[in-house]
Tab-separated table of C-alpha atoms in Angstrom:
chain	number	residue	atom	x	y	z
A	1334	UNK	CA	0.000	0.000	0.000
A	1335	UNK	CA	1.417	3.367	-0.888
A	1336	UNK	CA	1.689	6.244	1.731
A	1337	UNK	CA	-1.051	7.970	-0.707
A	1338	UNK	CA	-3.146	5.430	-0.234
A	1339	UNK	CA	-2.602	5.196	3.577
A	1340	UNK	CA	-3.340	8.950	3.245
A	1341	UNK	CA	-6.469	8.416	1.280
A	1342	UNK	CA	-8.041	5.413	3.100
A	1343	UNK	CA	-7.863	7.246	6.396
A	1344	UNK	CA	-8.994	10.554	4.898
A	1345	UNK	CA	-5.770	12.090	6.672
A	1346	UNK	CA	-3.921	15.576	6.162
A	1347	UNK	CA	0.126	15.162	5.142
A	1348	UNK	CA	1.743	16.959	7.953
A	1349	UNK	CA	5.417	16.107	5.835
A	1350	UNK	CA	6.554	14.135	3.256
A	1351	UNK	CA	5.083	15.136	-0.607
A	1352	UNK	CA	8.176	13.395	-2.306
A	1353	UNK	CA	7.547	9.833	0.369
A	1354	UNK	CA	3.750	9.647	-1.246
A	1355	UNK	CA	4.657	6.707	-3.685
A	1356	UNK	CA	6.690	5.066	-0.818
A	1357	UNK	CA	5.403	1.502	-0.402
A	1358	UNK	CA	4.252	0.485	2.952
A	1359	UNK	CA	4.232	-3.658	3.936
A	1360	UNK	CA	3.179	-3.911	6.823
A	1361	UNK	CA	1.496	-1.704	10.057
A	1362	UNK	CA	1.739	-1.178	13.934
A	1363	UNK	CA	-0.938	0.156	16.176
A	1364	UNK	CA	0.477	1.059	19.055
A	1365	UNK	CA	1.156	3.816	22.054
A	1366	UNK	CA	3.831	1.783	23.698
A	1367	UNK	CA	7.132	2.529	22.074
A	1368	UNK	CA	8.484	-0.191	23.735
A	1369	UNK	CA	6.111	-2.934	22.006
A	1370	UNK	CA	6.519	-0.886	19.064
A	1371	UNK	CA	10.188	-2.012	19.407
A	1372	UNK	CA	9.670	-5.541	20.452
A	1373	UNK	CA	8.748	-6.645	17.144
A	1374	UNK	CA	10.186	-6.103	13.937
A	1375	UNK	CA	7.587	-5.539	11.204
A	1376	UNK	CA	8.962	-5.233	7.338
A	1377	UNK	CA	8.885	-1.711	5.725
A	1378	UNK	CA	5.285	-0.805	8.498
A	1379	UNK	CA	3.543	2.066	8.834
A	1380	UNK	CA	3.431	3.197	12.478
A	1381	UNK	CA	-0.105	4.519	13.731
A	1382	UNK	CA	0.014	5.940	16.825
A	1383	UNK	CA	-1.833	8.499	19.478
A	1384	UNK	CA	1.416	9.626	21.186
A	1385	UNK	CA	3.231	12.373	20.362
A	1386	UNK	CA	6.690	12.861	21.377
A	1387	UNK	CA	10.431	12.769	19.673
A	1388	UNK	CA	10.755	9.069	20.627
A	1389	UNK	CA	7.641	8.099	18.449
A	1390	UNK	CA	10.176	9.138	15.669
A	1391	UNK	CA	13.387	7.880	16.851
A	1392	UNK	CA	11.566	4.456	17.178
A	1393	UNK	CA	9.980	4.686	13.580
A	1394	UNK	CA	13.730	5.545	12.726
A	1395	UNK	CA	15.130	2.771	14.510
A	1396	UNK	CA	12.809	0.204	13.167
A	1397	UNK	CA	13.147	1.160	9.231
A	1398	UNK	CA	9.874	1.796	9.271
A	1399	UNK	CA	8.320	4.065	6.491
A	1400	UNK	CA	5.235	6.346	7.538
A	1401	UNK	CA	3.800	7.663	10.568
A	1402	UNK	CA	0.015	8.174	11.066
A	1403	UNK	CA	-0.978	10.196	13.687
A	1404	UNK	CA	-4.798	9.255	15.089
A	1405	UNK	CA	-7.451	11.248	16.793
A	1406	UNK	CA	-6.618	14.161	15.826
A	1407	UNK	CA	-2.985	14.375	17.469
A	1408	UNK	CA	-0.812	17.163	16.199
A	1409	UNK	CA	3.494	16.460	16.246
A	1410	UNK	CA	5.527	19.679	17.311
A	1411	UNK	CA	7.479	21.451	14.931
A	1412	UNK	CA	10.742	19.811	16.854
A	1413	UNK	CA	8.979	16.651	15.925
A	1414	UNK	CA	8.287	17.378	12.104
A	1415	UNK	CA	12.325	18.800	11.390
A	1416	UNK	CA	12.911	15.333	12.837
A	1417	UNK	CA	11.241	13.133	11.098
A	1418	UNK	CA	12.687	15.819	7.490
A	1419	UNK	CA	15.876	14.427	9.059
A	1420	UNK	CA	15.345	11.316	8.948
A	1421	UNK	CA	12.893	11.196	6.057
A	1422	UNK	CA	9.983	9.663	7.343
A	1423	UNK	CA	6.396	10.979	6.117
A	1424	UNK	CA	4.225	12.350	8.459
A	1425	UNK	CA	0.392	11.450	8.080
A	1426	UNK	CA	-2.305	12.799	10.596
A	1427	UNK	CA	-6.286	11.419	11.252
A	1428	UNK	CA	-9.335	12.441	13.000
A	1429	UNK	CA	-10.120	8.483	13.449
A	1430	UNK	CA	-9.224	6.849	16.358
A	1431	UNK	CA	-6.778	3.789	16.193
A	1432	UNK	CA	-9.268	0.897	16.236
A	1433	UNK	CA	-11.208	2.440	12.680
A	1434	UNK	CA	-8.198	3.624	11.219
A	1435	UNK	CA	-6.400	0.509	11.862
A	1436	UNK	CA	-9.491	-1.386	10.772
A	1437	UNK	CA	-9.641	0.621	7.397
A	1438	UNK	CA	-5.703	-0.238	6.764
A	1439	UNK	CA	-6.792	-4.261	7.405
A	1440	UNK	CA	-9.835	-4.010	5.237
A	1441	UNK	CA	-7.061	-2.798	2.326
A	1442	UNK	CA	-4.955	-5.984	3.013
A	1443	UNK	CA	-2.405	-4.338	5.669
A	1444	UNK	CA	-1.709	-7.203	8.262
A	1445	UNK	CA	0.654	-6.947	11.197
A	1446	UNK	CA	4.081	-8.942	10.680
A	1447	UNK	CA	6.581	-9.870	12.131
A	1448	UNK	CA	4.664	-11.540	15.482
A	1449	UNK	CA	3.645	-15.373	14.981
A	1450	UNK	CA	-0.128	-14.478	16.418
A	1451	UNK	CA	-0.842	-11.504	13.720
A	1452	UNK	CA	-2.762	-12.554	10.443
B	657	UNK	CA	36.710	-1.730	6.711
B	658	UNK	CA	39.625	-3.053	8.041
B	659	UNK	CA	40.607	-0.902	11.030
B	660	UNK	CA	38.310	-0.933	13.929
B	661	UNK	CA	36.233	2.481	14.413
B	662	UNK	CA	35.589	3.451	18.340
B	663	UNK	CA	32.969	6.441	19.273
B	664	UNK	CA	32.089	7.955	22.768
B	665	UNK	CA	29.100	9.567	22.978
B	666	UNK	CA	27.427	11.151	26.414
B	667	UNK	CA	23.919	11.016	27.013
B	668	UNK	CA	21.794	14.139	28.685
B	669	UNK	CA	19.716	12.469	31.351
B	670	UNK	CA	17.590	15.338	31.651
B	671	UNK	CA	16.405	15.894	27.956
B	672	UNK	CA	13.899	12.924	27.326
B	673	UNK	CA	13.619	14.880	23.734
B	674	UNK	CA	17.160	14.311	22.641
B	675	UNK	CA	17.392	10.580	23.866
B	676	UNK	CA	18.034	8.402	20.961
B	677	UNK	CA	20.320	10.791	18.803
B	678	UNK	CA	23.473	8.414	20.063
B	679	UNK	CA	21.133	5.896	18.626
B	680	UNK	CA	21.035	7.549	15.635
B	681	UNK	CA	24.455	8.208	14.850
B	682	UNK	CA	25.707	4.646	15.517
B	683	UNK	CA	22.911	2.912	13.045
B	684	UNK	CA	24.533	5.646	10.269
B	685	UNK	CA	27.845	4.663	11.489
B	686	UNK	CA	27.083	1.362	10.804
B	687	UNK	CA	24.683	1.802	7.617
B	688	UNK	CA	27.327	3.283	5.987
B	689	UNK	CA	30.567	1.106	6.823
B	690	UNK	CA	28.068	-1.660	5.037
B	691	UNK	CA	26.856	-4.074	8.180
B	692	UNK	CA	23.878	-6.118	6.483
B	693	UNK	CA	20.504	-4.328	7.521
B	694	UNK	CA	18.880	-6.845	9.853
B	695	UNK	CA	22.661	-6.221	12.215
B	696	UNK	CA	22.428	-2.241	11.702
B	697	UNK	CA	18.527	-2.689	12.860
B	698	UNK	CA	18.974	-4.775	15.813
B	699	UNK	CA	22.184	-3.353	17.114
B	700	UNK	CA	20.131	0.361	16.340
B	701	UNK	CA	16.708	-0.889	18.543
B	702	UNK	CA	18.970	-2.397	21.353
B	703	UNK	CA	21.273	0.145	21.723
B	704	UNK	CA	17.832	3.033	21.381
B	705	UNK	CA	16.508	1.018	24.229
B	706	UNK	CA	19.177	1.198	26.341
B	707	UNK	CA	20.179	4.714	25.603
B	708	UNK	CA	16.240	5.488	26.680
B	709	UNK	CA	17.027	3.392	30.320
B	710	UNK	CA	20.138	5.474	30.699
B	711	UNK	CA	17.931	8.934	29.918
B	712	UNK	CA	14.744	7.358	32.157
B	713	UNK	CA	16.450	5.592	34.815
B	714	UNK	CA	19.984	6.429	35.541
B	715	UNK	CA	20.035	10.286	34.972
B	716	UNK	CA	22.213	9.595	31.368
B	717	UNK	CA	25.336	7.966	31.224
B	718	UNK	CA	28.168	7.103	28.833
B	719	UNK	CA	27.818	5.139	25.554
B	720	UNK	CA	31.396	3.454	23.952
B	721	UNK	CA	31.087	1.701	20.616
B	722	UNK	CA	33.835	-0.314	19.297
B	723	UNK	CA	33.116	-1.849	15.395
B	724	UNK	CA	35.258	-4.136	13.797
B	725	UNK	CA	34.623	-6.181	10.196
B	726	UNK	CA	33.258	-9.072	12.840
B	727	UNK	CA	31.106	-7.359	15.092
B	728	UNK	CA	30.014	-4.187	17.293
B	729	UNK	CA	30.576	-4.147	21.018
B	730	UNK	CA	28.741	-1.186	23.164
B	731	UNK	CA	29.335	-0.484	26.441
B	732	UNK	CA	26.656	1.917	28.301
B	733	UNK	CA	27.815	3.237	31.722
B	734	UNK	CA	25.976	5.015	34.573
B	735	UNK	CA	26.145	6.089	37.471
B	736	UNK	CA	22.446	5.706	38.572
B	737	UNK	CA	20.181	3.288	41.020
B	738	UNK	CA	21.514	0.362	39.828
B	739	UNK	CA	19.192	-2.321	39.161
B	740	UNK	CA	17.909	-3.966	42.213
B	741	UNK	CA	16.920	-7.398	40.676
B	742	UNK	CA	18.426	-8.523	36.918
B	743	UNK	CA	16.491	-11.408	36.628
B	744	UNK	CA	13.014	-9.979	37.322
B	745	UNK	CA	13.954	-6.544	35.233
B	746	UNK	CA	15.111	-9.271	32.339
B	747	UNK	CA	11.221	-10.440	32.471
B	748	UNK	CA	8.710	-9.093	29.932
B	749	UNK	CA	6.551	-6.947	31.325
B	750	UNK	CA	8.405	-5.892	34.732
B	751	UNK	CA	9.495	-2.317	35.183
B	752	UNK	CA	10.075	0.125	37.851
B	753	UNK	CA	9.193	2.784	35.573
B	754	UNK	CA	6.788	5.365	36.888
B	755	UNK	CA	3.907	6.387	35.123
B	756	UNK	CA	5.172	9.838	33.768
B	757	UNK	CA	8.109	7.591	31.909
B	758	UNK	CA	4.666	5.388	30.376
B	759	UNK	CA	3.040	9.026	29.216
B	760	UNK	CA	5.794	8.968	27.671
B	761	UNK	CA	5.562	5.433	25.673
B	762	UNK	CA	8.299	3.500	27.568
B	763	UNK	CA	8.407	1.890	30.662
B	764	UNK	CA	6.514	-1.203	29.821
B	765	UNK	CA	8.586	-3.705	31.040
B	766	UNK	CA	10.520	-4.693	27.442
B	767	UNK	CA	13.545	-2.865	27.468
B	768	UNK	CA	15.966	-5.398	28.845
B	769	UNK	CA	14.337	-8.429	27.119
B	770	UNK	CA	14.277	-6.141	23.921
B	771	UNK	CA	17.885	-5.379	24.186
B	772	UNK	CA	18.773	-9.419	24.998
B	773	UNK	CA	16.695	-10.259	21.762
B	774	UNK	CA	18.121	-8.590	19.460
B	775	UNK	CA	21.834	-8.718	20.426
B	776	UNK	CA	24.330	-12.061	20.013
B	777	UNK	CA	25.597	-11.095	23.679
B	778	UNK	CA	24.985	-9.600	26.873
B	779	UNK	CA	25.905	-8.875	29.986
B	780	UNK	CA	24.795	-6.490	32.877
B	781	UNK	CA	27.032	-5.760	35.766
B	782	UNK	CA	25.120	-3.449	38.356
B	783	UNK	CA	25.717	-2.263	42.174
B	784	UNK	CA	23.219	-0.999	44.132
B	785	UNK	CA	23.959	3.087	44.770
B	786	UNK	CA	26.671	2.681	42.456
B	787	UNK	CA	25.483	1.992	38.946
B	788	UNK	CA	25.064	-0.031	36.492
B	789	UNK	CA	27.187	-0.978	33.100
B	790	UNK	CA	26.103	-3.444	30.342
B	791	UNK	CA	27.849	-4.864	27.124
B	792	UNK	CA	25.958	-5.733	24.167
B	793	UNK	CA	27.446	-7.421	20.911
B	794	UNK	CA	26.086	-7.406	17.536
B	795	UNK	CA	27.578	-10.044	15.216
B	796	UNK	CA	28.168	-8.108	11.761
């Protein structure tokens, strides 16, 4: 699934990252926790996520992973966006909460990875 | 690569926000010397998670990385609590953390069995009121 996709499916705004929209995405994450985020390598995910702080980047960064969704409604800082330029991750954000939006990203044939209980 | 490449790094243990740029730099470091991408990713998410325990639990600390053709060694060193029990802090889902540090997205009890997953060794030497220093090795 391509970040414009992602971006389309979940009816979200791109807070940064016009030249990442054809960036393919394998797999996705739903998660708060940055440390289960880091527990389990996915392939090439998308992270969604309700947090915002620096780390939710620096773990994205650390995983290889290749778009960020932000859910209901959360805004990153601007210390948080000339991060993620740094490191070249896009930047998505949605109104939906975490359960729909990860629900839409399923429906479109997104499954978890890189745990032996996800489909 | 044939000589071997050593970095210090220290680590602010009062800026959450900047925890994880030693992180950062070594996964370049190593990205770029040409370590296969499944060693540059778990020596970047093991060393990231212990950087954040140095920033979260031990005030910051010191981070030494050694990389030769064979491997990468880091050594994190601080001078904080210590850690009362190894064994039960090596358990999913145990952590002293306190619920600010979970606000924050850590602090859910998979830092140390994160780090042991995804490295080829380690080994924690800690002292109560004294501090705590751990090895990891990555196999290139």
């Amino acid at each position: 699934m391509k970040v414009s996709e992602i971006m389309k499916a979940l009816n979200a705004e791109l807070i940064y990252g016009e030249d990442f929209l054809d960036r393919e995405v394998y797999s996705a994450c739903g998660s708060d926790m940055m440390s289960d985020v880091l527990a389990y390598v996915k392939e090439q995910a998308v992270l969604l996520t309700g947090l915002v702080n620096p780390q939710v980047v620096r773990t994205a960064e650390m995983m290889d992973m290749r778009c960020i969704v932000f859910v209901r409604g959360k805004k990153p800082d601007e210390g948080m966006i000339e991060l993620a330029k740094e490191k070249g991750i896009p930047l998505l954000g949605s109104k939906r909460e975490m359960f729909t939006s990860c629900g839409i990203l399923y429906e479109h044939g997104l499954r978890g990875g890189g745990h032996p209980y996800n489909g | 690569m044939d000589e071997i490449i050593r970095q210090h790094y220290d680590v602010d243990g009062s800026d959450f926000t900047r925890a994880g740029e030693a992180s950062g730099k070594i996964k370049k470091t190593l990205k770029d010397i040409g370590f296969t991408p499944e060693a540059v990713r778990k020596t970047a998410i093991a060393v990231y998670e212990a950087e954040i325990n140095l920033v979260i639990h031990a005030g910051g600390g010191e981070i030494d990385v050694e990389i030769t053709p064979e491997h990468v060694r880091i050594v994190l060193t601080d001078h904080g609590p210590g850690i009362e029990n190894v064994e039960l802090a090596m358990q999913e889902g145990y952590s002293t953390a306190p619920d600010r540090i979970r606000a924050l997205g850590f602090g859910a009890g998979m830092g140390l069995p994160n780090i042991k997953k995804y490295t080829d060794e380690m080994d924690i030497q800690t002292e109560l009121g004294v501090g705590t220093v751990m090895t990891l090795k990555i196999n290139a």
